[in-house]
PDB file of C-alpha atoms and ligand atoms in Angstrom:
ATOM      1  CA  MET A 114     -14.529   5.844 -17.584  1.00 40.00           C
ATOM      2  CA  ASP A 115     -12.069   4.333 -20.056  1.00 47.00           C
ATOM      3  CA  GLU A 116      -9.126   4.041 -17.697  1.00 56.00           C
ATOM      4  CA  PHE A 117     -11.221   1.789 -15.452  1.00 61.00           C
ATOM      5  CA  SER A 118     -12.775  -0.278 -18.215  1.00 68.00           C
ATOM      6  CA  HIS A 119     -11.809  -3.475 -16.410  1.00 79.00           C
ATOM      7  CA  LEU A 120     -13.653  -2.431 -13.243  1.00 89.00           C
ATOM      8  CA  TYR A 121     -17.292  -1.568 -12.667  1.00 93.00           C
ATOM      9  CA  GLU A 122     -17.669   2.070 -11.777  1.00 92.00           C
ATOM     10  CA  ALA A 123     -20.804   2.923  -9.803  1.00 95.00           C
ATOM     11  CA  SER A 124     -22.551   5.947  -8.361  1.00 95.00           C
ATOM     12  CA  ASP A 125     -23.241   6.841  -4.784  1.00 97.00           C
ATOM     13  CA  ASP A 126     -26.437   5.110  -3.680  1.00 97.00           C
ATOM     14  CA  SER A 127     -26.276   6.367  -0.075  1.00 97.00           C
ATOM     15  CA  LEU A 128     -25.867   2.843   1.303  1.00 98.00           C
ATOM     16  CA  PRO A 129     -22.887   2.022   3.570  1.00 98.00           C
ATOM     17  CA  THR A 130     -19.640   2.214   1.588  1.00 98.00           C
ATOM     18  CA  ALA A 131     -16.096   1.846   2.894  1.00 97.00           C
ATOM     19  CA  VAL A 132     -13.456   4.328   1.779  1.00 95.00           C
ATOM     20  CA  TYR A 133     -10.042   2.960   0.815  1.00 91.00           C
ATOM     21  CA  GLY A 134      -6.929   4.261  -0.926  1.00 84.00           C
ATOM     22  CA  GLN A 135      -6.599   3.814  -4.669  1.00 82.00           C
ATOM     23  CA  HIS A 136      -4.578   0.660  -4.098  1.00 83.00           C
ATOM     24  CA  THR A 137      -7.794  -1.189  -3.335  1.00 88.00           C
ATOM     25  CA  LEU A 138      -8.603  -1.060  -7.052  1.00 88.00           C
ATOM     26  CA  GLN A 139      -5.563  -3.188  -7.795  1.00 88.00           C
ATOM     27  CA  LYS A 140      -6.917  -5.888  -5.525  1.00 93.00           C
ATOM     28  CA  ILE A 141     -10.415  -5.740  -6.980  1.00 94.00           C
ATOM     29  CA  ALA A 142      -9.044  -5.734 -10.525  1.00 93.00           C
ATOM     30  CA  THR A 143      -6.868  -8.764  -9.732  1.00 94.00           C
ATOM     31  CA  VAL A 144      -9.940 -10.637  -8.501  1.00 97.00           C
ATOM     32  CA  ARG A 145     -11.871  -9.614 -11.598  1.00 95.00           C
ATOM     33  CA  TYR A 146      -9.171 -10.745 -14.053  1.00 94.00           C
ATOM     34  CA  TYR A 147      -8.504 -13.979 -12.241  1.00 97.00           C
ATOM     35  CA  LEU A 148     -12.162 -14.946 -11.916  1.00 97.00           C
ATOM     36  CA  GLU A 149     -12.734 -14.216 -15.587  1.00 96.00           C
ATOM     37  CA  ALA A 150     -10.094 -16.833 -16.449  1.00 96.00           C
ATOM     38  CA  PHE A 151     -11.205 -19.176 -13.654  1.00 97.00           C
ATOM     39  CA  ASP A 152     -14.724 -19.145 -15.066  1.00 97.00           C
ATOM     40  CA  LYS A 153     -13.449 -20.079 -18.535  1.00 96.00           C
ATOM     41  CA  ALA A 154     -11.356 -22.878 -17.051  1.00 94.00           C
ATOM     42  CA  CYS A 155     -14.465 -24.161 -15.248  1.00 93.00           C
ATOM     43  CA  THR A 156     -16.661 -24.388 -18.370  1.00 92.00           C
ATOM     44  CA  ARG A 157     -17.058 -28.148 -18.109  1.00 91.00           C
ATOM     45  CA  THR A 158     -17.941 -28.044 -14.431  1.00 91.00           C
ATOM     46  CA  LYS A 159     -21.033 -25.999 -15.328  1.00 89.00           C
ATOM     47  CA  LEU A 160     -22.569 -29.260 -16.548  1.00 88.00           C
ATOM     48  CA  TYR A 161     -22.603 -30.471 -12.967  1.00 87.00           C
ATOM     49  CA  GLY A 162     -23.164 -27.411 -10.817  1.00 91.00           C
ATOM     50  CA  GLY A 163     -20.447 -24.898 -11.660  1.00 96.00           C
ATOM     51  CA  TRP A 164     -17.958 -23.291  -9.330  1.00 97.00           C
ATOM     52  CA  THR A 165     -18.193 -21.404  -6.053  1.00 98.00           C
ATOM     53  CA  PHE A 166     -16.686 -18.126  -4.892  1.00 98.00           C
ATOM     54  CA  VAL A 167     -16.309 -17.583  -1.154  1.00 98.00           C
ATOM     55  CA  ASP A 168     -15.693 -13.960  -0.147  1.00 98.00           C
ATOM     56  CA  THR A 169     -14.818 -14.210   3.537  1.00 98.00           C
ATOM     57  CA  PHE A 170     -14.462 -10.478   4.376  1.00 98.00           C
ATOM     58  CA  ALA A 171     -16.965  -9.316   1.815  1.00 98.00           C
ATOM     59  CA  GLY A 172     -17.675  -5.649   2.607  1.00 98.00           C
ATOM     60  CA  SER A 173     -20.827  -3.940   1.371  1.00 98.00           C
ATOM     61  CA  GLY A 174     -20.548  -4.332  -2.408  1.00 98.00           C
ATOM     62  CA  LEU A 175     -19.109  -0.894  -3.209  1.00 98.00           C
ATOM     63  CA  VAL A 176     -15.949   0.962  -2.294  1.00 97.00           C
ATOM     64  CA  ARG A 177     -15.211   4.660  -2.616  1.00 94.00           C
ATOM     65  CA  VAL A 178     -11.682   5.719  -3.468  1.00 89.00           C
ATOM     66  CA  ARG A 179     -10.292   8.046  -0.821  1.00 87.00           C
ATOM     67  CA  ASP A 180     -10.118  11.750  -1.763  1.00 84.00           C
ATOM     68  CA  THR A 181     -12.378  11.175  -4.731  1.00 85.00           C
ATOM     69  CA  GLU A 182     -16.086  10.794  -5.311  1.00 89.00           C
ATOM     70  CA  ARG A 183     -15.499   7.672  -7.377  1.00 89.00           C
ATOM     71  CA  PHE A 184     -17.268   4.456  -6.447  1.00 94.00           C
ATOM     72  CA  PHE A 185     -16.436   0.944  -7.686  1.00 94.00           C
ATOM     73  CA  GLU A 186     -18.034  -2.426  -7.278  1.00 97.00           C
ATOM     74  CA  GLY A 187     -16.179  -4.522  -4.720  1.00 98.00           C
ATOM     75  CA  SER A 188     -15.184  -8.153  -4.644  1.00 98.00           C
ATOM     76  CA  ALA A 189     -18.593  -9.715  -3.917  1.00 98.00           C
ATOM     77  CA  LEU A 190     -20.326  -7.988  -6.847  1.00 98.00           C
ATOM     78  CA  ILE A 191     -17.341  -8.820  -9.063  1.00 98.00           C
ATOM     79  CA  GLY A 192     -17.798 -12.442  -8.002  1.00 98.00           C
ATOM     80  CA  LEU A 193     -21.493 -12.334  -8.878  1.00 98.00           C
ATOM     81  CA  ARG A 194     -20.639 -10.975 -12.319  1.00 97.00           C
ATOM     82  CA  SER A 195     -17.944 -13.537 -13.008  1.00 97.00           C
ATOM     83  CA  GLY A 196     -20.042 -16.644 -13.655  1.00 96.00           C
ATOM     84  CA  ALA A 197     -19.856 -18.364 -10.248  1.00 98.00           C
ATOM     85  CA  SER A 198     -22.915 -20.521  -9.551  1.00 97.00           C
ATOM     86  CA  ILE A 199     -22.817 -19.568  -5.893  1.00 98.00           C
ATOM     87  CA  VAL A 200     -21.171 -16.610  -4.160  1.00 98.00           C
ATOM     88  CA  HIS A 201     -20.906 -16.957  -0.391  1.00 98.00           C
ATOM     89  CA  ALA A 202     -20.318 -13.585   1.251  1.00 98.00           C
ATOM     90  CA  ILE A 203     -19.351 -13.459   4.929  1.00 98.00           C
ATOM     91  CA  GLU A 204     -19.266 -10.100   6.669  1.00 98.00           C
ATOM     92  CA  LEU A 205     -19.135  -9.004  10.300  1.00 98.00           C
ATOM     93  CA  GLN A 206     -21.321  -5.906   9.896  1.00 98.00           C
ATOM     94  CA  GLU A 207     -25.004  -6.566   9.364  1.00 98.00           C
ATOM     95  CA  SER A 208     -25.467  -3.187   7.644  1.00 98.00           C
ATOM     96  CA  ASN A 209     -22.815  -4.131   5.067  1.00 98.00           C
ATOM     97  CA  VAL A 210     -24.552  -7.414   4.337  1.00 98.00           C
ATOM     98  CA  ALA A 211     -27.901  -5.654   3.856  1.00 98.00           C
ATOM     99  CA  ALA A 212     -26.273  -3.127   1.501  1.00 98.00           C
ATOM    100  CA  LEU A 213     -24.547  -5.878  -0.469  1.00 98.00           C
ATOM    101  CA  GLN A 214     -27.781  -7.838  -0.870  1.00 98.00           C
ATOM    102  CA  GLN A 215     -29.659  -4.736  -1.989  1.00 98.00           C
ATOM    103  CA  ARG A 216     -26.942  -3.744  -4.461  1.00 98.00           C
ATOM    104  CA  ALA A 217     -26.853  -7.242  -5.936  1.00 98.00           C
ATOM    105  CA  ASN A 218     -30.653  -7.287  -6.250  1.00 98.00           C
ATOM    106  CA  ASP A 219     -30.751  -3.791  -7.779  1.00 98.00           C
ATOM    107  CA  ARG A 220     -28.334  -4.997 -10.465  1.00 98.00           C
ATOM    108  CA  GLY A 221     -30.313  -8.186 -11.111  1.00 98.00           C
ATOM    109  CA  ILE A 222     -27.377 -10.416 -10.067  1.00 98.00           C
ATOM    110  CA  GLY A 223     -28.490 -11.373  -6.557  1.00 98.00           C
ATOM    111  CA  ALA A 224     -29.792 -14.892  -7.253  1.00 98.00           C
ATOM    112  CA  ALA A 225     -26.416 -16.588  -6.651  1.00 98.00           C
ATOM    113  CA  LEU A 226     -25.639 -14.629  -3.482  1.00 98.00           C
ATOM    114  CA  ARG A 227     -25.651 -16.372  -0.082  1.00 98.00           C
ATOM    115  CA  THR A 228     -24.815 -14.049   2.787  1.00 98.00           C
ATOM    116  CA  ARG A 229     -23.801 -14.733   6.363  1.00 98.00           C
ATOM    117  CA  VAL A 230     -23.358 -12.136   9.079  1.00 98.00           C
ATOM    118  CA  GLY A 231     -20.567 -12.989  11.498  1.00 98.00           C
ATOM    119  CA  ASN A 232     -16.937 -13.883  11.986  1.00 98.00           C
ATOM    120  CA  ALA A 233     -15.231 -15.363   8.935  1.00 98.00           C
ATOM    121  CA  ASN A 234     -12.965 -17.433  11.163  1.00 98.00           C
ATOM    122  CA  SER A 235     -15.853 -19.551  12.344  1.00 98.00           C
ATOM    123  CA  ILE A 236     -18.183 -19.343   9.315  1.00 98.00           C
ATOM    124  CA  ALA A 237     -15.747 -19.934   6.421  1.00 98.00           C
ATOM    125  CA  PRO A 238     -14.744 -23.476   7.473  1.00 97.00           C
ATOM    126  CA  GLU A 239     -18.444 -24.358   7.925  1.00 97.00           C
ATOM    127  CA  ILE A 240     -19.273 -23.176   4.419  1.00 97.00           C
ATOM    128  CA  ILE A 241     -16.312 -24.953   2.837  1.00 96.00           C
ATOM    129  CA  ALA A 242     -17.304 -28.184   4.565  1.00 94.00           C
ATOM    130  CA  GLN A 243     -20.702 -28.037   2.827  1.00 94.00           C
ATOM    131  CA  ILE A 244     -19.395 -27.538  -0.715  1.00 94.00           C
ATOM    132  CA  PRO A 245     -19.415 -30.755  -2.768  1.00 91.00           C
ATOM    133  CA  PRO A 246     -15.889 -32.121  -3.340  1.00 90.00           C
ATOM    134  CA  LEU A 247     -15.985 -31.851  -7.131  1.00 90.00           C
ATOM    135  CA  THR A 248     -16.893 -28.153  -7.094  1.00 94.00           C
ATOM    136  CA  PRO A 249     -13.972 -25.831  -7.866  1.00 95.00           C
ATOM    137  CA  VAL A 250     -13.704 -23.191  -5.148  1.00 96.00           C
ATOM    138  CA  PHE A 251     -12.010 -19.803  -5.130  1.00 98.00           C
ATOM    139  CA  VAL A 252     -11.723 -18.053  -1.757  1.00 98.00           C
ATOM    140  CA  LEU A 253     -10.872 -14.381  -1.288  1.00 98.00           C
ATOM    141  CA  GLN A 254      -9.592 -13.575   2.210  1.00 98.00           C
ATOM    142  CA  ASP A 255      -9.535  -9.785   2.404  1.00 97.00           C
ATOM    143  CA  PRO A 256      -9.292  -8.595   6.031  1.00 96.00           C
ATOM    144  CA  GLU A 257      -8.326  -5.062   7.011  1.00 92.00           C
ATOM    145  CA  GLY A 258      -5.787  -6.125   9.660  1.00 91.00           C
ATOM    146  CA  MET A 259      -4.866  -9.283  11.536  1.00 93.00           C
ATOM    147  CA  GLU A 260      -8.419 -10.684  11.688  1.00 95.00           C
ATOM    148  CA  LEU A 261      -7.678 -13.760   9.576  1.00 97.00           C
ATOM    149  CA  LYS A 262      -6.416 -16.615  11.739  1.00 97.00           C
ATOM    150  CA  TRP A 263      -3.969 -19.145  10.370  1.00 98.00           C
ATOM    151  CA  GLU A 264      -6.208 -22.003  11.508  1.00 97.00           C
ATOM    152  CA  THR A 265      -8.956 -20.553   9.269  1.00 98.00           C
ATOM    153  CA  VAL A 266      -6.671 -20.487   6.233  1.00 98.00           C
ATOM    154  CA  LYS A 267      -5.816 -24.095   7.005  1.00 97.00           C
ATOM    155  CA  ALA A 268      -9.405 -25.195   7.621  1.00 96.00           C
ATOM    156  CA  VAL A 269     -10.501 -23.570   4.357  1.00 97.00           C
ATOM    157  CA  ALA A 270      -7.772 -25.485   2.546  1.00 96.00           C
ATOM    158  CA  THR A 271      -8.282 -28.856   4.117  1.00 91.00           C
ATOM    159  CA  GLY A 272     -11.901 -29.071   5.268  1.00 82.00           C
ATOM    160  CA  SER A 273     -14.230 -30.684   2.785  1.00 68.00           C
ATOM    161  CA  ARG A 274     -17.249 -32.857   2.367  1.00 57.00           C
ATOM    162  CA  GLY A 275     -15.836 -36.254   1.472  1.00 62.00           C
ATOM    163  CA  GLY A 276     -12.344 -35.379   0.244  1.00 75.00           C
ATOM    164  CA  ARG A 277     -11.440 -32.879  -2.423  1.00 79.00           C
ATOM    165  CA  ARG A 278      -9.030 -33.591  -5.271  1.00 80.00           C
ATOM    166  CA  ARG A 279      -7.606 -30.080  -5.115  1.00 89.00           C
ATOM    167  CA  LYS A 280      -7.742 -27.667  -2.226  1.00 94.00           C
ATOM    168  CA  PRO A 281      -9.782 -24.465  -2.698  1.00 96.00           C
ATOM    169  CA  GLU A 282      -7.660 -21.706  -4.184  1.00 97.00           C
ATOM    170  CA  GLN A 283      -7.043 -18.781  -1.841  1.00 98.00           C
ATOM    171  CA  LEU A 284      -6.132 -15.179  -2.550  1.00 98.00           C
ATOM    172  CA  ILE A 285      -5.116 -13.555   0.731  1.00 98.00           C
ATOM    173  CA  ASN A 286      -4.642  -9.890   1.482  1.00 96.00           C
ATOM    174  CA  PHE A 287      -1.488  -9.947   3.593  1.00 93.00           C
ATOM    175  CA  ASN A 288      -1.739  -6.377   4.665  1.00 83.00           C
ATOM    176  CA  ASP A 289       0.665  -3.804   5.922  1.00 81.00           C
ATOM    177  CA  GLY A 290      -0.970  -3.670   9.359  1.00 82.00           C
ATOM    178  CA  VAL A 291       0.893  -6.905  10.092  1.00 85.00           C
ATOM    179  CA  LEU A 292       4.085  -5.837   8.353  1.00 84.00           C
ATOM    180  CA  ARG A 293       4.217  -2.462  10.078  1.00 83.00           C
ATOM    181  CA  LEU A 294       4.364  -4.180  13.455  1.00 86.00           C
ATOM    182  CA  LEU A 295       7.385  -6.189  12.380  1.00 85.00           C
ATOM    183  CA  TRP A 296       9.618  -4.109  10.160  1.00 82.00           C
ATOM    184  CA  THR A 297      10.136  -1.180  12.532  1.00 81.00           C
ATOM    185  CA  ASP A 298      12.783  -1.705  15.182  1.00 75.00           C
ATOM    186  CA  GLN A 299      10.263  -1.006  17.942  1.00 81.00           C
ATOM    187  CA  PRO A 300       9.394  -3.863  20.317  1.00 85.00           C
ATOM    188  CA  ILE A 301       6.107  -5.654  19.645  1.00 88.00           C
ATOM    189  CA  PRO A 302       3.470  -4.509  22.151  1.00 87.00           C
ATOM    190  CA  PRO A 303       3.082  -7.454  24.560  1.00 85.00           C
ATOM    191  CA  GLY A 304      -0.634  -7.941  23.894  1.00 87.00           C
ATOM    192  CA  LEU A 305      -0.007  -8.418  20.186  1.00 91.00           C
ATOM    193  CA  GLU A 306       2.457 -11.280  20.408  1.00 93.00           C
ATOM    194  CA  GLY A 307      -0.298 -13.835  20.838  1.00 93.00           C
ATOM    195  CA  ALA A 308      -2.250 -12.272  17.987  1.00 93.00           C
ATOM    196  CA  LEU A 309       0.775 -12.637  15.704  1.00 95.00           C
ATOM    197  CA  ASP A 310       1.167 -16.300  16.687  1.00 95.00           C
ATOM    198  CA  THR A 311      -2.494 -16.820  15.797  1.00 96.00           C
ATOM    199  CA  TYR A 312      -2.059 -14.956  12.527  1.00 96.00           C
ATOM    200  CA  PHE A 313       1.031 -16.891  11.369  1.00 96.00           C
ATOM    201  CA  GLY A 314       0.294 -20.226  13.036  1.00 95.00           C
ATOM    202  CA  ASN A 315       4.016 -20.385  13.653  1.00 92.00           C
ATOM    203  CA  PRO A 316       6.335 -18.599  16.123  1.00 94.00           C
ATOM    204  CA  ALA A 317       9.105 -18.154  13.521  1.00 95.00           C
ATOM    205  CA  TRP A 318       8.141 -14.489  13.071  1.00 95.00           C
ATOM    206  CA  ARG A 319       9.899 -13.867  16.393  1.00 94.00           C
ATOM    207  CA  GLU A 320      13.274 -14.793  14.854  1.00 95.00           C
ATOM    208  CA  ILE A 321      12.673 -12.274  12.073  1.00 94.00           C
ATOM    209  CA  VAL A 322      11.877  -9.577  14.629  1.00 91.00           C
ATOM    210  CA  LYS A 323      15.101 -10.396  16.506  1.00 92.00           C
ATOM    211  CA  LYS A 324      17.120 -10.006  13.313  1.00 92.00           C
ATOM    212  CA  ARG A 325      15.457  -6.680  12.625  1.00 90.00           C
ATOM    213  CA  ALA A 326      15.980  -5.472  16.207  1.00 88.00           C
ATOM    214  CA  SER A 327      19.688  -6.344  16.131  1.00 90.00           C
ATOM    215  CA  GLY A 328      20.197  -4.613  12.792  1.00 89.00           C
ATOM    216  CA  ARG A 329      20.844  -7.835  10.865  1.00 92.00           C
ATOM    217  CA  PHE A 330      17.783  -7.150   8.675  1.00 90.00           C
ATOM    218  CA  GLU A 331      16.943  -3.927   6.881  1.00 88.00           C
ATOM    219  CA  PRO A 332      13.219  -3.051   6.803  1.00 85.00           C
ATOM    220  CA  TRP A 333      12.850  -4.400   3.259  1.00 87.00           C
ATOM    221  CA  GLU A 334      14.548  -7.674   4.211  1.00 91.00           C
ATOM    222  CA  THR A 335      12.209  -7.965   7.178  1.00 90.00           C
ATOM    223  CA  ILE A 336       9.167  -7.489   4.967  1.00 90.00           C
ATOM    224  CA  ARG A 337      10.437 -10.065   2.476  1.00 92.00           C
ATOM    225  CA  ALA A 338      11.202 -12.553   5.264  1.00 94.00           C
ATOM    226  CA  VAL A 339       7.756 -12.112   6.814  1.00 94.00           C
ATOM    227  CA  VAL A 340       5.895 -12.588   3.532  1.00 95.00           C
ATOM    228  CA  ASP A 341       8.121 -15.574   2.739  1.00 96.00           C
ATOM    229  CA  LEU A 342       7.329 -17.077   6.136  1.00 96.00           C
ATOM    230  CA  TYR A 343       3.617 -16.861   5.352  1.00 97.00           C
ATOM    231  CA  LYS A 344       4.169 -18.406   1.930  1.00 97.00           C
ATOM    232  CA  GLN A 345       6.274 -21.160   3.471  1.00 97.00           C
ATOM    233  CA  GLN A 346       3.403 -21.906   5.865  1.00 97.00           C
ATOM    234  CA  LEU A 347       1.026 -22.252   2.904  1.00 98.00           C
ATOM    235  CA  ARG A 348       3.438 -24.712   1.266  1.00 98.00           C
ATOM    236  CA  ASN A 349       4.687 -26.671   4.248  1.00 97.00           C
ATOM    237  CA  ASP A 350       1.938 -26.550   6.842  1.00 96.00           C
ATOM    238  CA  ILE A 351      -0.968 -26.832   4.390  1.00 95.00           C
ATOM    239  CA  GLY A 352       0.697 -28.398   1.368  1.00 95.00           C
ATOM    240  CA  TYR A 353      -0.264 -26.022  -1.435  1.00 96.00           C
ATOM    241  CA  ALA A 354       1.649 -26.843  -4.603  1.00 97.00           C
ATOM    242  CA  TYR A 355       1.898 -23.255  -5.846  1.00 98.00           C
ATOM    243  CA  VAL A 356       2.235 -20.087  -3.799  1.00 98.00           C
ATOM    244  CA  LEU A 357       2.994 -16.634  -5.181  1.00 97.00           C
ATOM    245  CA  ASP A 358       2.758 -13.054  -4.048  1.00 96.00           C
ATOM    246  CA  ARG A 359       2.502  -9.571  -5.488  1.00 93.00           C
ATOM    247  CA  GLU A 360       3.433  -6.383  -3.687  1.00 87.00           C
ATOM    248  CA  ILE A 361       0.870  -3.594  -3.963  1.00 84.00           C
ATOM    249  CA  ARG A 362       1.943  -0.003  -3.309  1.00 77.00           C
ATOM    250  CA  ARG A 363      -0.272   2.816  -2.100  1.00 72.00           C
ATOM    251  CA  ASP A 364       0.671   5.021  -4.988  1.00 64.00           C
ATOM    252  CA  HIS A 365       1.369   2.979  -8.038  1.00 59.00           C
ATOM    253  CA  VAL A 366       2.943   5.772 -10.067  1.00 57.00           C
ATOM    254  CA  THR A 367       5.574   6.945  -7.615  1.00 58.00           C
ATOM    255  CA  ARG A 368       6.004   3.536  -5.958  1.00 59.00           C
ATOM    256  CA  GLY A 369       4.786   5.029  -2.685  1.00 64.00           C
ATOM    257  CA  PRO A 370       4.571   3.144   0.619  1.00 71.00           C
ATOM    258  CA  LEU A 371       3.590  -0.488   0.778  1.00 75.00           C
ATOM    259  CA  ALA A 372      -0.142  -1.171   1.062  1.00 78.00           C
ATOM    260  CA  TYR A 373      -0.226  -4.956   1.144  1.00 85.00           C
ATOM    261  CA  HIS A 374       0.878  -8.143  -0.529  1.00 91.00           C
ATOM    262  CA  LEU A 375      -1.571 -10.350  -2.332  1.00 96.00           C
ATOM    263  CA  VAL A 376      -0.644 -13.951  -1.596  1.00 98.00           C
ATOM    264  CA  PHE A 377      -2.107 -16.657  -3.779  1.00 98.00           C
ATOM    265  CA  ALA A 378      -2.162 -20.406  -3.154  1.00 98.00           C
ATOM    266  CA  SER A 379      -3.402 -23.177  -5.426  1.00 97.00           C
ATOM    267  CA  ASP A 380      -2.870 -26.821  -6.319  1.00 95.00           C
ATOM    268  CA  HIS A 381      -3.782 -26.384  -9.963  1.00 95.00           C
ATOM    269  CA  ASP A 382      -0.938 -26.493 -12.515  1.00 96.00           C
ATOM    270  CA  ALA A 383      -2.496 -23.739 -14.627  1.00 95.00           C
ATOM    271  CA  ALA A 384      -3.278 -21.379 -11.736  1.00 97.00           C
ATOM    272  CA  PRO A 385       0.092 -19.635 -11.152  1.00 97.00           C
ATOM    273  CA  GLY A 386       0.306 -18.601 -14.807  1.00 97.00           C
ATOM    274  CA  ILE A 387      -3.239 -17.253 -14.768  1.00 96.00           C
ATOM    275  CA  MET A 388      -2.716 -15.340 -11.533  1.00 97.00           C
ATOM    276  CA  GLN A 389       0.601 -13.956 -12.770  1.00 96.00           C
ATOM    277  CA  ASP A 390      -1.223 -12.803 -15.867  1.00 94.00           C
ATOM    278  CA  ALA A 391      -3.902 -11.151 -13.710  1.00 93.00           C
ATOM    279  CA  PHE A 392      -1.203  -9.395 -11.636  1.00 91.00           C
ATOM    280  CA  ASN A 393       0.482  -8.166 -14.825  1.00 87.00           C
ATOM    281  CA  LYS A 394      -2.742  -6.951 -16.425  1.00 85.00           C
ATOM    282  CA  VAL A 395      -3.560  -4.981 -13.310  1.00 82.00           C
ATOM    283  CA  HIS A 396      -0.084  -3.480 -13.335  1.00 68.00           C
ATOM    284  CA  VAL A 397      -0.383  -2.407 -16.978  1.00 60.00           C
ATOM    285  CA  GLY A 398      -3.950  -1.193 -16.468  1.00 58.00           C
ATOM    286  CA  GLN A 399      -3.021   0.860 -13.427  1.00 60.00           C
ATOM    287  CA  SER A 400       0.011   2.454 -15.029  1.00 58.00           C
ATOM    288  CA  GLN A 401      -2.168   3.605 -17.904  1.00 54.00           C
ATOM    289  CA  PHE A 402      -4.688   5.314 -15.680  1.00 50.00           C
ATOM    290  CA  PRO A 403      -4.341   8.984 -16.472  1.00 47.00           C
ATOM    291  CA  GLY A 404      -5.858   9.791 -13.109  1.00 50.00           C
ATOM    292  CA  MET A 405      -3.117   8.121 -11.075  1.00 48.00           C
ATOM    293  CA  PRO A 406      -2.316   9.240  -8.509  1.00 47.00           C
ATOM    294  CA  PHE A 407      -5.893  10.222  -7.955  1.00 42.00           C
ATOM    295  CA  GLN A 408      -6.880  13.854  -8.089  1.00 40.00           C
ATOM    296  CA  LYS A 409      -9.862  15.164  -6.233  1.00 40.00           C
ATOM    297  CA  ARG A 410     -12.704  15.691  -8.666  1.00 39.00           C
ATOM    298  CA  ASP A 411     -12.926  19.386  -7.961  1.00 40.00           C
ATOM    299  CA  GLU A 412      -9.211  20.036  -8.383  1.00 35.00           C
TER     300      GLU A 412
HETATM  301  C1  SAM B 207     -11.054  -4.816   3.323  1.00 80.65           C
HETATM  302  S1  SAM B 207     -12.765  -4.956   3.650  1.00 80.65           S
HETATM  303  C2  SAM B 207     -13.343  -5.969   2.355  1.00 80.65           C
HETATM  304  C3  SAM B 207     -13.539  -5.264   1.054  1.00 80.65           C
HETATM  305  C4  SAM B 207     -14.132  -6.146  -0.015  1.00 80.65           C
HETATM  306  N1  SAM B 207     -13.247  -7.245  -0.369  1.00 80.65           N
HETATM  307  C5  SAM B 207     -14.474  -5.338  -1.236  1.00 80.65           C
HETATM  308  O1  SAM B 207     -13.831  -5.504  -2.283  1.00 80.65           O
HETATM  309  O2  SAM B 207     -15.425  -4.566  -1.147  1.00 80.65           O
HETATM  310  C6  SAM B 207     -12.863  -6.000   5.044  1.00 80.65           C
HETATM  311  C7  SAM B 207     -14.257  -6.253   5.549  1.00 80.65           C
HETATM  312  O3  SAM B 207     -14.192  -7.299   6.519  1.00 80.65           O
HETATM  313  C8  SAM B 207     -15.150  -7.055   7.529  1.00 80.65           C
HETATM  314  N2  SAM B 207     -14.683  -7.822   8.710  1.00 80.65           N
HETATM  315  C9  SAM B 207     -13.784  -7.457   9.659  1.00 80.65           C
HETATM  316  N3  SAM B 207     -13.571  -8.480  10.522  1.00 80.65           N
HETATM  317  C10 SAM B 207     -14.305  -9.526  10.076  1.00 80.65           C
HETATM  318  C11 SAM B 207     -14.466 -10.866  10.495  1.00 80.65           C
HETATM  319  N4  SAM B 207     -13.822 -11.346  11.557  1.00 80.65           N
HETATM  320  N5  SAM B 207     -15.289 -11.674   9.789  1.00 80.65           N
HETATM  321  C12 SAM B 207     -15.948 -11.201   8.692  1.00 80.65           C
HETATM  322  N6  SAM B 207     -15.823  -9.937   8.240  1.00 80.65           N
HETATM  323  C13 SAM B 207     -15.023  -9.110   8.912  1.00 80.65           C
HETATM  324  C14 SAM B 207     -15.141  -5.562   7.693  1.00 80.65           C
HETATM  325  O4  SAM B 207     -16.373  -5.128   8.238  1.00 80.65           O
HETATM  326  C15 SAM B 207     -14.916  -5.089   6.240  1.00 80.65           C
HETATM  327  O5  SAM B 207     -16.149  -4.835   5.621  1.00 80.65           O
END
């Protein structure tokens, strides 16, 4: 379909497929645009092994857009199409990994795929540690909730075999599951406080919650403060040179409720401009989709 020319539309193949709101396409399209440029920037590295994409919460290869019968290739297949020499895909569900492998093979793009079944928090640092230091690395961290631990983000950035000139780039889905806990004026359920500490790697989120609870922060200020705290962690705790974010809404056309923020971190001087360009292309592309907000096919 023309309006999705920058994504890969697929058909139902009866293998496991997650269903997400239309906003997921903005994330996938961002990855596609960025990796296209990343691959061009890595042309010279192809002489000595190319670049690596690590998809830490990889899914099953396809997503279906909620309330539609439309299927699109997800991040791992996008990675395989983008010129990476190796695509590491980590996924908790064995059935998703099997589906991803089959889908990659069916499309003739499975040779570069390396899959691991298990928890990204333990596997991602192991994989990063094995990647040669001169290899450029792009890491997508796309959890559904609070699964991604701060120590994993840090280990991915700093762990390496023999010292890396630049840290792997990371695109992180900072999703609204975390934000929803913080921007309401309801107290945080006691069991989740520890999980939030693990997620942020810093107790400063508690100060933000206090400001929200006492009325000193509006919901939107709370959300901004929380995302900024995460970005500050990427800069100060890990030492990334460039950190940016983009807010993604559930319904792009009417600026509906927040879905997530994409947070990007890199040490490369050219990277922020390229990612900004990817964010903007996605924005333009999405606003031109005649089908937005999505209609059911039979409507
Ligand atoms: C938002 S989806 C990823 C979608 C994918 N990026 C795509 O474009 O198709 C998150 C995935 O992470 C998996 N998952 C959840 N917890 C995990 C963990 N601790 N380690 C690895 N994968 C996990 C889920 O099974 C789910 O498939």
